[in-house]
mmCIF file of C-alpha atoms in Angstrom:
data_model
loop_
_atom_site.group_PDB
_atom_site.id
_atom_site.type_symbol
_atom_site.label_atom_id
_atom_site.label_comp_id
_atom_site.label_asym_id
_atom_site.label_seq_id
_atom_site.Cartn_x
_atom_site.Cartn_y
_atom_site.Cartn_z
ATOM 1 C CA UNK A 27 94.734 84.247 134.731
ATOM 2 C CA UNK A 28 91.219 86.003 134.693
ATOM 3 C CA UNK A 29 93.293 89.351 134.016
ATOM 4 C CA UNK A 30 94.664 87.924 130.971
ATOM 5 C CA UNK A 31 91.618 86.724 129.277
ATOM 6 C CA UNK A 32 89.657 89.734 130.184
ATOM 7 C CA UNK A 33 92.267 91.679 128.329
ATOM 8 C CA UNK A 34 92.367 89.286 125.564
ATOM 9 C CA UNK A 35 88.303 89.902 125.671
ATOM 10 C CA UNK A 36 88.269 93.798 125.210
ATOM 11 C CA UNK A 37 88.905 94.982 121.573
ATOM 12 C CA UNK A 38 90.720 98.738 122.018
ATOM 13 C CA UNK A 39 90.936 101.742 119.437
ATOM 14 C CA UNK A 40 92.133 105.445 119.653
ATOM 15 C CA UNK A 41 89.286 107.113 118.286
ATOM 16 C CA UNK A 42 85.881 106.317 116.989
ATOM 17 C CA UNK A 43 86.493 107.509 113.608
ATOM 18 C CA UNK A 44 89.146 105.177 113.421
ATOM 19 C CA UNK A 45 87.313 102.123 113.256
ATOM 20 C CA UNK A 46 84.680 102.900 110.662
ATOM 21 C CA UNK A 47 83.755 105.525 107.705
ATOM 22 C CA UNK A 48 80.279 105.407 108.228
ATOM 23 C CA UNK A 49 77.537 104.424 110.780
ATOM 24 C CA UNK A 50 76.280 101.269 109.098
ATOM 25 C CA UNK A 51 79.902 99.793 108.853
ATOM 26 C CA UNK A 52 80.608 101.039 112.525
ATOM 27 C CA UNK A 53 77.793 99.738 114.222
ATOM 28 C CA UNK A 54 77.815 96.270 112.564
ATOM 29 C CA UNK A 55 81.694 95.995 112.791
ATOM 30 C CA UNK A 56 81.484 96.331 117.063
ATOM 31 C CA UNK A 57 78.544 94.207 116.739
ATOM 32 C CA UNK A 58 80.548 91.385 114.853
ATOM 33 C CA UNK A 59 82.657 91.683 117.624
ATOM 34 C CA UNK A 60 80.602 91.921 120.474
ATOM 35 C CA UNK A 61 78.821 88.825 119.462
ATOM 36 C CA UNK A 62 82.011 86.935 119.859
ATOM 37 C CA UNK A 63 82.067 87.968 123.359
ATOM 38 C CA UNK A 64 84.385 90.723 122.476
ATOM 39 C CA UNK A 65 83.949 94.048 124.345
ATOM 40 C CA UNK A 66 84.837 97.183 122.738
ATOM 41 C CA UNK A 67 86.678 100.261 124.322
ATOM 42 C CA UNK A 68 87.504 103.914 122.980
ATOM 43 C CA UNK A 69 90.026 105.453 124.075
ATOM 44 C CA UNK A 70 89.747 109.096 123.612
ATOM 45 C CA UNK A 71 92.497 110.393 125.841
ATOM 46 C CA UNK A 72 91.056 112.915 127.629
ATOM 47 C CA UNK A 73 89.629 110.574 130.558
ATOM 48 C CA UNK A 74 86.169 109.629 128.526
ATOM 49 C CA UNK A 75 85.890 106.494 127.072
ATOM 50 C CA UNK A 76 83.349 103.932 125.916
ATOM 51 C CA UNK A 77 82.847 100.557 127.180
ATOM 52 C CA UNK A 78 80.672 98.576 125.313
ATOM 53 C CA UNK A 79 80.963 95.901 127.757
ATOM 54 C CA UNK A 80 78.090 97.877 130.189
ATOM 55 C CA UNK A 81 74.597 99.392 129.171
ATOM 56 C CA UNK A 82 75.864 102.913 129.252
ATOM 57 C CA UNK A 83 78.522 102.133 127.117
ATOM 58 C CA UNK A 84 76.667 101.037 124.924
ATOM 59 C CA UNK A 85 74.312 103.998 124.591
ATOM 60 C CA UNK A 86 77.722 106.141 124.649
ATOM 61 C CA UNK A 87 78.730 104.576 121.643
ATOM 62 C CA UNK A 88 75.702 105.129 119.629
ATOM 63 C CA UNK A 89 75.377 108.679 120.509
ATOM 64 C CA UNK A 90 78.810 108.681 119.475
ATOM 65 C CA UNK A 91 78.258 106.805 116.427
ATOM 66 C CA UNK A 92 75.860 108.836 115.291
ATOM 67 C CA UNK A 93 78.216 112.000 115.860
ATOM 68 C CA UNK A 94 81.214 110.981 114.305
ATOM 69 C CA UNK A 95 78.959 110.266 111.211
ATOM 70 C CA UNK A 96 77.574 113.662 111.109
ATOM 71 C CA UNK A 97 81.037 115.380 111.242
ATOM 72 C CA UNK A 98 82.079 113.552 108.555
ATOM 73 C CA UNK A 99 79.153 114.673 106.479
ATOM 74 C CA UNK A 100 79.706 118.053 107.531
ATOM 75 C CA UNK A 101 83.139 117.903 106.648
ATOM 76 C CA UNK A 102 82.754 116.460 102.850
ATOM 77 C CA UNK A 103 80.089 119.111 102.874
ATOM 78 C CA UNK A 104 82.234 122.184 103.638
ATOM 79 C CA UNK A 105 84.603 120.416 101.180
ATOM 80 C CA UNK A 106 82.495 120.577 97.958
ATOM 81 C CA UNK A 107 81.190 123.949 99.101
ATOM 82 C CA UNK A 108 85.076 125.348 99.229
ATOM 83 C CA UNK A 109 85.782 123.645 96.223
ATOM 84 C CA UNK A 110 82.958 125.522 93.873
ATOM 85 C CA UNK A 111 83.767 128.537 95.727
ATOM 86 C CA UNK A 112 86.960 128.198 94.386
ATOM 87 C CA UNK A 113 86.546 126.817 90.884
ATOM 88 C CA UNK A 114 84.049 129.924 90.937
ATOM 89 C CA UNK A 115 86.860 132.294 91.242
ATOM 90 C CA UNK A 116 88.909 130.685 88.827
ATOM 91 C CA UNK A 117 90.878 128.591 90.369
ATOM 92 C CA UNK A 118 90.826 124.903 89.382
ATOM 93 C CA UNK A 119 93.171 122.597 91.771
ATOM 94 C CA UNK A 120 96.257 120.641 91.514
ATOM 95 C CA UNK A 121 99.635 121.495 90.815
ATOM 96 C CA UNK A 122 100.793 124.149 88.106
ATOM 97 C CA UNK A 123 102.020 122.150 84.589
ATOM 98 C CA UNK A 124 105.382 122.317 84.518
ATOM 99 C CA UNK A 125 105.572 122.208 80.525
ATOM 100 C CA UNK A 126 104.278 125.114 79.060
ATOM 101 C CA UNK A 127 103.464 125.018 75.502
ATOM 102 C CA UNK A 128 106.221 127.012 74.698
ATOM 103 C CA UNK A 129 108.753 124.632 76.432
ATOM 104 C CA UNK A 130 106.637 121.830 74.712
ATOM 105 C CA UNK A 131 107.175 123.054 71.309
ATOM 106 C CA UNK A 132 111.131 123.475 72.010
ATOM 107 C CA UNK A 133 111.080 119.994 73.934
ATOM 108 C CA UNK A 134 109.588 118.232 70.775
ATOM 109 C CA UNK A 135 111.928 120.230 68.386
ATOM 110 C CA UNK A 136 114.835 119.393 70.292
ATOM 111 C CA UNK A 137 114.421 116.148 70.781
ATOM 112 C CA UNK A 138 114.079 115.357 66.778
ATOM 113 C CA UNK A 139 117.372 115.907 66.258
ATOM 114 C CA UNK A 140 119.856 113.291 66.850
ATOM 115 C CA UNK A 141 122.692 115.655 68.794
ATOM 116 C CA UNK A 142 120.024 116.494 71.477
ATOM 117 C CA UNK A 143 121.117 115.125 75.285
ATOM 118 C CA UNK A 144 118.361 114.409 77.238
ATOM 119 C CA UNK A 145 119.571 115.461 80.438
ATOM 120 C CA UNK A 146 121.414 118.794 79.104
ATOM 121 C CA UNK A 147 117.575 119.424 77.727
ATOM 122 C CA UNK A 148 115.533 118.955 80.845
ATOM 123 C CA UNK A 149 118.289 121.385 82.780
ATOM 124 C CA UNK A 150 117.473 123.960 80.019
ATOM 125 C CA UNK A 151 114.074 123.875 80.042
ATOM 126 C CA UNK A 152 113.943 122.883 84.305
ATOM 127 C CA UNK A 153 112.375 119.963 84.371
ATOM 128 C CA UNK A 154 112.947 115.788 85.038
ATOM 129 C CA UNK A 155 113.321 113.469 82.686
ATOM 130 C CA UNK A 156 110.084 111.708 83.769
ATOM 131 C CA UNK A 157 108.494 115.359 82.777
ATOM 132 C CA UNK A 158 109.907 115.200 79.593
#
């Protein structure tokens, strides 16, 4: 019986990442929890984990904490930073448009005539009908 409610007492996650997007939300989500008499374990897979249930858990975690929250800046960093580099040389994003204006000016005199099948048009011009 003490086995079960000390696994009912230990809140488990995969990664650290996992539970929060920043610091701020991380720290005061496991403290929520540990205040309930929750403990809180990370299980990273490679044999180290955090235990928030013992002192040097708890300084594991913050360290960690702190880490996971740089990465992620570093990472949305890199990502603006790749993204002006591109836009610099020209490129923009996204998906090419699948309606050139050429196609569009067919597509609208098509479909003002009445003969016009929709579905015989959007095989011509190689697109759906939700395109059209």
């Amino acid at each position: 019986m003490a086995l079960l409610a000390a696994m009912w007492s230990l809140g488990l996650v995969w990664k650290l990442d996992r539970l929060g997007r920043y610091l701020r939300h991380l720290i005061n989500t496991v403290h929520d929890v540990t205040t309930k008499g929750v403990g809180f374990q990370v299980l990273t897979g490679h044999g180290a984990s955090i235990n928030t249930r013992t002192p040097e858990g708890q300084l594991v975690f913050g360290i960690f904490a702190a880490l996971a929250e740089f990465e992620r800046a570093l990472i949305s960093e890199r990502t603006k930073v790749g993204l002006a580099s591109a836009r610099a040389r020209g490129r923009n994003g996204g998906g090419q448009y699948k309606m050139t204006p050429a196609k569009l000016r067919l597509a609208m005199a098509a479909m003002g005539q009445k003969e016009t099948v929709v579905s015989d048009l959007c095989k011509e011009l190689g697109v759906t009908r939700q395109t059209l």
